[in-house]
Coordinates of C-alpha atoms and ligand atoms in Angstrom, one line a residue:
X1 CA 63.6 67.1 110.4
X2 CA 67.0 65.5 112.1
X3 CA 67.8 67.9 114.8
X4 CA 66.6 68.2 118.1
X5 CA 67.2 70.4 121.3
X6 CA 65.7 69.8 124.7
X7 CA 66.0 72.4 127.1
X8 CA 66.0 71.4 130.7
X9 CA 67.2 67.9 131.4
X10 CA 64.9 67.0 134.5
X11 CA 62.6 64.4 135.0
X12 CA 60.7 64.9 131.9
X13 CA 63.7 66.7 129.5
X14 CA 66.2 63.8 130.2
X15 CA 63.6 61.2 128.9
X16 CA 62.2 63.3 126.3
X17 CA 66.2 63.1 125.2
X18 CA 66.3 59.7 125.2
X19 CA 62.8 59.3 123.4
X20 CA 64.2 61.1 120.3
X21 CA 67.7 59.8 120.4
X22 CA 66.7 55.8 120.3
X23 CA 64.3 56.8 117.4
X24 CA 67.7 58.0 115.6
X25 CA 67.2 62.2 116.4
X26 CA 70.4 64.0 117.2
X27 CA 70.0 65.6 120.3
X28 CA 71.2 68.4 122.0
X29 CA 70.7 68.4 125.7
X30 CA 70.9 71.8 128.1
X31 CA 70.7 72.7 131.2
X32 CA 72.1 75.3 133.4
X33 CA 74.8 73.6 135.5
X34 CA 76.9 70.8 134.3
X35 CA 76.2 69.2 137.0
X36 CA 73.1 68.5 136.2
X37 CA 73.7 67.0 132.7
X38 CA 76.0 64.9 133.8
X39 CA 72.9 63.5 136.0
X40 CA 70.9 63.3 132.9
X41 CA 73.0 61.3 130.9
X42 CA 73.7 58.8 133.5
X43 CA 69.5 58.3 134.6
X44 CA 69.4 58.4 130.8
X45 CA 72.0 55.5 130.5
X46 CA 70.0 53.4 133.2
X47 CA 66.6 53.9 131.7
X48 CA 68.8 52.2 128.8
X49 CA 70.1 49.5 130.7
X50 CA 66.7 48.4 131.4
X51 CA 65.4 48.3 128.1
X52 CA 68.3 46.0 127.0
X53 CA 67.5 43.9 130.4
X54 CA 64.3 43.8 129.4
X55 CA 65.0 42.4 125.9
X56 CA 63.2 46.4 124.4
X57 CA 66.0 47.0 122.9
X58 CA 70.0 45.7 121.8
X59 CA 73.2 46.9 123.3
X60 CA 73.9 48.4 119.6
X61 CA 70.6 50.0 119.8
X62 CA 71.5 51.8 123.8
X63 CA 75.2 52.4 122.1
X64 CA 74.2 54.2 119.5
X65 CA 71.3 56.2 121.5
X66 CA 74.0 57.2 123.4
X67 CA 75.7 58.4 120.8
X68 CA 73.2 60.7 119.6
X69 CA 72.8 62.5 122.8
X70 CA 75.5 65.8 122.9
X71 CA 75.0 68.0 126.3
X72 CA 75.5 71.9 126.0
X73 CA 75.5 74.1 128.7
X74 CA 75.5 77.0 126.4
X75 CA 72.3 77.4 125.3
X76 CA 72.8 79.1 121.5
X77 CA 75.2 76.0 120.7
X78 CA 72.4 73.8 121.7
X79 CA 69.5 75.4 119.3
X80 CA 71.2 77.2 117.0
X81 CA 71.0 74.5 114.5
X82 CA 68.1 72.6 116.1
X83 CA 64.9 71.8 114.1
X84 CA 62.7 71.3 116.6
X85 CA 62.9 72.2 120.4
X86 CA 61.6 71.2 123.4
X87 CA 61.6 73.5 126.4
X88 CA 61.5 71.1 129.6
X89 CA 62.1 73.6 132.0
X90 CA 60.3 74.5 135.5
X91 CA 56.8 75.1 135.5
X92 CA 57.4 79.2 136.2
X93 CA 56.4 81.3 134.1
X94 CA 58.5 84.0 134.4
X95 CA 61.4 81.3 133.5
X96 CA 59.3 80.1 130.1
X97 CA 59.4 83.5 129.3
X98 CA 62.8 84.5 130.4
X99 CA 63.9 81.6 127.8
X100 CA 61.7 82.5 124.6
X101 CA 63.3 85.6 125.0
X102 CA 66.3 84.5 124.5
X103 CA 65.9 81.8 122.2
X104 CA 64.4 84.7 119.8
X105 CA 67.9 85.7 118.9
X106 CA 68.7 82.6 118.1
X107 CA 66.2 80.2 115.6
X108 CA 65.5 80.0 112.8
X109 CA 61.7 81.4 111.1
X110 CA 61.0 77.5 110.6
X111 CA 62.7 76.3 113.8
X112 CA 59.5 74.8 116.3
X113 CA 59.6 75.2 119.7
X114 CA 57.5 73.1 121.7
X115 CA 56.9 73.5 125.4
X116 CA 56.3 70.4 127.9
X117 CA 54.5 72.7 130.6
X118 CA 51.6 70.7 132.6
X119 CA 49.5 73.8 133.2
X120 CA 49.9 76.8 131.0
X121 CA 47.6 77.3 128.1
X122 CA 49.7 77.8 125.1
X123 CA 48.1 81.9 124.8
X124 CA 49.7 82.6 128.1
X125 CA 53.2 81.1 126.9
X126 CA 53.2 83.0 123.8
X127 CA 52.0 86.5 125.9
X128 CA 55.8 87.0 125.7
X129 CA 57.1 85.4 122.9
X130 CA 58.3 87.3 119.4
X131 CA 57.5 83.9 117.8
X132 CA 53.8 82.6 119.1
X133 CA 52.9 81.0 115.4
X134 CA 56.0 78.8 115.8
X135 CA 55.0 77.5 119.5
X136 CA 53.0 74.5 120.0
X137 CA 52.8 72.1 123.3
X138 CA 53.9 68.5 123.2
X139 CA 53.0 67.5 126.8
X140 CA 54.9 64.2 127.6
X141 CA 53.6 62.0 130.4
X142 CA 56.6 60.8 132.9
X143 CA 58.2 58.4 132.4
X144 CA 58.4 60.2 128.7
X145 CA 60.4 57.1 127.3
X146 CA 57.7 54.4 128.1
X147 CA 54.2 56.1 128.5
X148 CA 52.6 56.7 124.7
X149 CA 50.7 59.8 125.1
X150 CA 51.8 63.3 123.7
X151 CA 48.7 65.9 123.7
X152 CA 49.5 68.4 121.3
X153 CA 48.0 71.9 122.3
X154 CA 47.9 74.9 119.7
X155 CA 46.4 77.9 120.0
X156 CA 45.3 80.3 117.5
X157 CA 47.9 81.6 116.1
X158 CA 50.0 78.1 115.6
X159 CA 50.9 78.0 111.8
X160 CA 48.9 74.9 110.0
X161 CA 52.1 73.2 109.0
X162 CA 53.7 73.3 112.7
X163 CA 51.1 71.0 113.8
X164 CA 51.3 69.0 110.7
X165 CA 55.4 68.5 111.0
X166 CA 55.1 68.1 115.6
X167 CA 52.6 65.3 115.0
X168 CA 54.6 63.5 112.3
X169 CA 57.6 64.1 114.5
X170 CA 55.9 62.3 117.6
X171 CA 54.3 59.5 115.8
X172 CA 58.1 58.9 114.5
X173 CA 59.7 58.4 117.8
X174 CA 56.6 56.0 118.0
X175 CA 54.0 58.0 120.6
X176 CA 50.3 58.1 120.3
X177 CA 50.0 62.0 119.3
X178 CA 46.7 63.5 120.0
X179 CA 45.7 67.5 119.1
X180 CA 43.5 69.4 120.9
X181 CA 41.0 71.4 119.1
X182 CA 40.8 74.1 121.5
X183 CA 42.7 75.1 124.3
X184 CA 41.2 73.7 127.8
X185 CA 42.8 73.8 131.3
X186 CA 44.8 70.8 132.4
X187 CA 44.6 69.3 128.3
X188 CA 42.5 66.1 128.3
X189 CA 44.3 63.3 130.3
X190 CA 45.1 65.5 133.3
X191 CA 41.2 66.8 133.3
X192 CA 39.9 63.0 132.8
X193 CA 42.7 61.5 135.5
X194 CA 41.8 64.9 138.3
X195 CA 37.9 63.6 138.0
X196 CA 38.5 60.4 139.0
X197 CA 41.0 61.3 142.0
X198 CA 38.7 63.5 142.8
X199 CA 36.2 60.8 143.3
X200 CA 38.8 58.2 144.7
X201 CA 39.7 60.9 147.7
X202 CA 35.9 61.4 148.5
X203 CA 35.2 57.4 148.5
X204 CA 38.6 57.4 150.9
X205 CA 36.9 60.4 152.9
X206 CA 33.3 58.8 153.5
X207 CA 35.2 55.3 155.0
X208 CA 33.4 53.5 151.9
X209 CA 36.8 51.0 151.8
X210 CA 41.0 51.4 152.6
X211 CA 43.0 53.2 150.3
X212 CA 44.3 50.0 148.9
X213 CA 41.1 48.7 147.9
X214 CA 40.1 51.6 146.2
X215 CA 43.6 51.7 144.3
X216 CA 42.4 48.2 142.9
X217 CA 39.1 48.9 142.3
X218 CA 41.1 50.4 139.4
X219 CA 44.1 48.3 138.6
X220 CA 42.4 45.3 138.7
X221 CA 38.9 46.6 137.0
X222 CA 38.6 49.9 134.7
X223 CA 42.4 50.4 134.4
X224 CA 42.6 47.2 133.3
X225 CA 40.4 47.3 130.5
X226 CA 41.5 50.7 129.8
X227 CA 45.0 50.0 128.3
X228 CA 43.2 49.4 125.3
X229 CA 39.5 50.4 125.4
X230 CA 38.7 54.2 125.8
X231 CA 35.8 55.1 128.4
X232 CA 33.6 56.7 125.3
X233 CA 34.5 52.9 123.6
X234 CA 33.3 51.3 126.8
X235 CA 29.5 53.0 126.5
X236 CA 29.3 52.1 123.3
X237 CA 30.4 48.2 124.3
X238 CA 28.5 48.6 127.1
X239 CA 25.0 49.7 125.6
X240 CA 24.5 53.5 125.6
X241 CA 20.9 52.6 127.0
X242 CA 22.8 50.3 130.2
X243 CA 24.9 53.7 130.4
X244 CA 22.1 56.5 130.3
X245 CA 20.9 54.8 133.3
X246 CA 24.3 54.6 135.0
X247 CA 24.6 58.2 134.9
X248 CA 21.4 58.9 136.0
X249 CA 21.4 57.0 138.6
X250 CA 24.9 57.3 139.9
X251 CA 25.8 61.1 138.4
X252 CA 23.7 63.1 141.6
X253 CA 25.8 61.1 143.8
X254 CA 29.2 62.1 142.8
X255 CA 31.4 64.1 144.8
X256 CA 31.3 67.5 142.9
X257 CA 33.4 69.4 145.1
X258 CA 36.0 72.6 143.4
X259 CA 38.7 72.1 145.5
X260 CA 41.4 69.8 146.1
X261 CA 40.6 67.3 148.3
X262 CA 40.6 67.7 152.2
X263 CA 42.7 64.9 152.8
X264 CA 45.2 65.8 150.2
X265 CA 45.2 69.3 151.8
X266 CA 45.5 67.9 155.4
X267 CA 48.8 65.9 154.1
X268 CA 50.0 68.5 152.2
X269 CA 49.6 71.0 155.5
X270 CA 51.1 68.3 157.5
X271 CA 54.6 67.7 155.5
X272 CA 53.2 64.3 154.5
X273 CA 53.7 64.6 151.0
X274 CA 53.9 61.2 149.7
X275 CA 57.1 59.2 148.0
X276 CA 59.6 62.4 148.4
X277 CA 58.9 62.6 152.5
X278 CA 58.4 58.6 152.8
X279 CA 54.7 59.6 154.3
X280 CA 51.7 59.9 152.2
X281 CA 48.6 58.4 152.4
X282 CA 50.7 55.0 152.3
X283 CA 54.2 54.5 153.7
X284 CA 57.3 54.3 152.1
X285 CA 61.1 53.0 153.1
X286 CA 63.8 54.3 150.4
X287 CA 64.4 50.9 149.5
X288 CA 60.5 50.1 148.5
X289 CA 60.2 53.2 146.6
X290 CA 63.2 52.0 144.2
X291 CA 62.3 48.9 143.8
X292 CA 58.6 49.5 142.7
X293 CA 59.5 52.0 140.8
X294 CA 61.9 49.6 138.8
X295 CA 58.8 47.5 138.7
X296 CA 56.6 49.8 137.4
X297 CA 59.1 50.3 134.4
X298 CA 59.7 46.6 133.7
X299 CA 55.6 46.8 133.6
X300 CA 55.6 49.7 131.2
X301 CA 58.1 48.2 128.5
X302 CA 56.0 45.0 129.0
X303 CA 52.6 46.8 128.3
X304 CA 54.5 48.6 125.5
X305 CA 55.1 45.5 123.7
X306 CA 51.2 43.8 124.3
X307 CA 50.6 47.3 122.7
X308 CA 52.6 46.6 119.9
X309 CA 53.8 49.8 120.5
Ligands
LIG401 N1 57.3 65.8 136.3 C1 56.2 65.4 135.7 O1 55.6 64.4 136.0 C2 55.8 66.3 134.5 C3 54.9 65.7 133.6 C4 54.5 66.4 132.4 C5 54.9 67.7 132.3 N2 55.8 68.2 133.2 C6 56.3 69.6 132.9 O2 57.6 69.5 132.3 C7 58.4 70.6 132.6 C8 59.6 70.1 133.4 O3 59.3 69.4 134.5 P1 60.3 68.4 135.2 O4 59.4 67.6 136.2 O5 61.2 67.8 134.3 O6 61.1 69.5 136.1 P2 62.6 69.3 136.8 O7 62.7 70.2 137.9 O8 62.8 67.8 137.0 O9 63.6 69.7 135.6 C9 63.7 71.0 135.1 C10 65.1 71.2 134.7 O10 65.2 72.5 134.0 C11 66.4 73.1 134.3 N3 66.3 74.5 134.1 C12 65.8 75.5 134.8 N4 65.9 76.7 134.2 C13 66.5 76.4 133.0 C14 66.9 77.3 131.9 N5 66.6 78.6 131.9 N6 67.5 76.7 130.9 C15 67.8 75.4 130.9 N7 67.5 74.5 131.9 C16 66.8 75.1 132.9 C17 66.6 72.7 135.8 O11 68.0 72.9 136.2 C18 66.2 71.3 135.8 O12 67.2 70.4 135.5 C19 57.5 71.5 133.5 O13 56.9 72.4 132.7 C20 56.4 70.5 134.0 O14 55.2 71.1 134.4 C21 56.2 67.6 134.2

């Protein structure tokens, strides 16, 4: 499998790009104003840049990533030949379905498609698609160049050897594939990661400690062992005995609430949305926001590497 389309060349579809092309894919890039490929290529160039700064990868290496990127604005030329595709676009149904429509004039019986939606059990993508054994999600965590993780969601009428071929595929471009059984609302990461907010924004809520301390409560404790030890690892290290009575103990005390938080709500209401309105529940100046986001990738590709990954 050589050739790869990724539909939508956002956040996620740009670095999904990138993830195959530096792993040798040809990739065809669309999207539905130039525009916004042009965009693409050039955050996809940077994200490059960085590697090379950061000694990830060689300028041959970015050159010839580059290289393998082609951007199409018409959609047939950018799947007709395509392998395997990824549909990065808006998290709308009606626009997921809108495109499978239309992309079922043009694969091929053995072309994949493989949708990067956060939300949508793969059943409710396939409602209206002519090809629901062929469809199989390959959710990508942002930034998709640097984080690992790809859960790979079927449902079930995914054909055996679609699974088989997406999770060879994602292990070759060197990502930590897991498959889900079953299908479950919000996949596994999302479901573990919403718990644990959920408890962060209560702890925040009751006046227990600031924000910030809370933030390094994990980044400096759990989170940091959790790079490479798994919580269901941690019982086991920790003494499943020790554990049964830290759950017993601590479990009726938990906020359990079904909601999003009233504090998120309360920001949300207000306008204070965080990074994108420079108000959250922290402040932020333009200039910050770059920087630690530049940070946070030098961090990544660091981590990457302790990985071995
Ligand atoms: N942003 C995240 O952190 C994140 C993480 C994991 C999964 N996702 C999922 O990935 C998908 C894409 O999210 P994103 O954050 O990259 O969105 P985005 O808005 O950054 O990018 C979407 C792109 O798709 C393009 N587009 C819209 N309709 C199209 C069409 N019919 N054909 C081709 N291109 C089209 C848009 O012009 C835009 O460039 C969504 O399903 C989202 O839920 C997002």
């Amino acid at each position: 499998m050589k050739k790869i389309a990724v539909i939508g060349s956002g956040v996620m579809g740009s670095n999904i790009a990138l993830s195959f092309a530096i792993n040798g894919y040809s990739v065809t890039l669309n999207d539905v104003k130039e525009e916004f490929l042009v965009k693409a290529k050039s955050r996809i160039e940077e994200n490059l840049s960085l590697l090379v700064e950061e000694n990830d990868v060689c300028e041959g290496k970015k050159k010839a990533a580059l290289e393998n990127i082609t951007c199409a604005i018409d959609l047939k030329k950018a799947v007709i030949e395509a392998d395997f595709i990824v549909e990065a676009i808006p998290e709308v149904i009606e626009l997921k379905w809108a495109l499978y429509s239309k992309l079922s004039e043009m694969i091929r019986p053995e072309t994949i498609v493989a949708s990067n939606t956060s939300t949508y059990p793969l059943s409710r993508l396939t409602e209206k698609s002519s090809f629901p054994e062929q469809m199989v999600i390959t959710h990508f965590f942002n930034p998709a160049h640097l984080v690992p993780l790809v859960e790979i969601v079927q449902h079930a009428r995914t054909k055996s050897e679609v699974i088989d071929e997406t999770m060879e595929l994602i292990r070759d471009i060197g990502k930590s594939p897991i498959l889900l059984k079953r299908e479950v609302t919000g996949f596994i990461a999302n479901r573990l990661q919403t718990a644990l907010m959920r408890e962060a924004f209560y702890l925040v809520k009751e006046g227990v400690a600031s924000a910030r301390d809370i933030d390094t409560a994990i980044t400096a404790g759990p989170g940091f062992r959790w790079a490479f030890t798994g919580p269901i690892e941690i019982a086991d290290f920790g003494g499943l005995d020790t554990w049964q009575r830290v759950f017993d103990n601590i479990a009726p005390e938990l906020d359990n609430s079904k909601e999003a938080p009233a504090l998120i709500r309360e920001f949300a209401e207000g306008g204070k949305l965080g990074v994108k309105t420079g108000e959250g529940i922290y402040s932020y100046t333009g200039e910050a926001v770059s920087q630690k986001l530049n940070q946070q990738s030098r961090d990544f590709i660091q981590l990457r590497k302790i990985k071995r990954l």
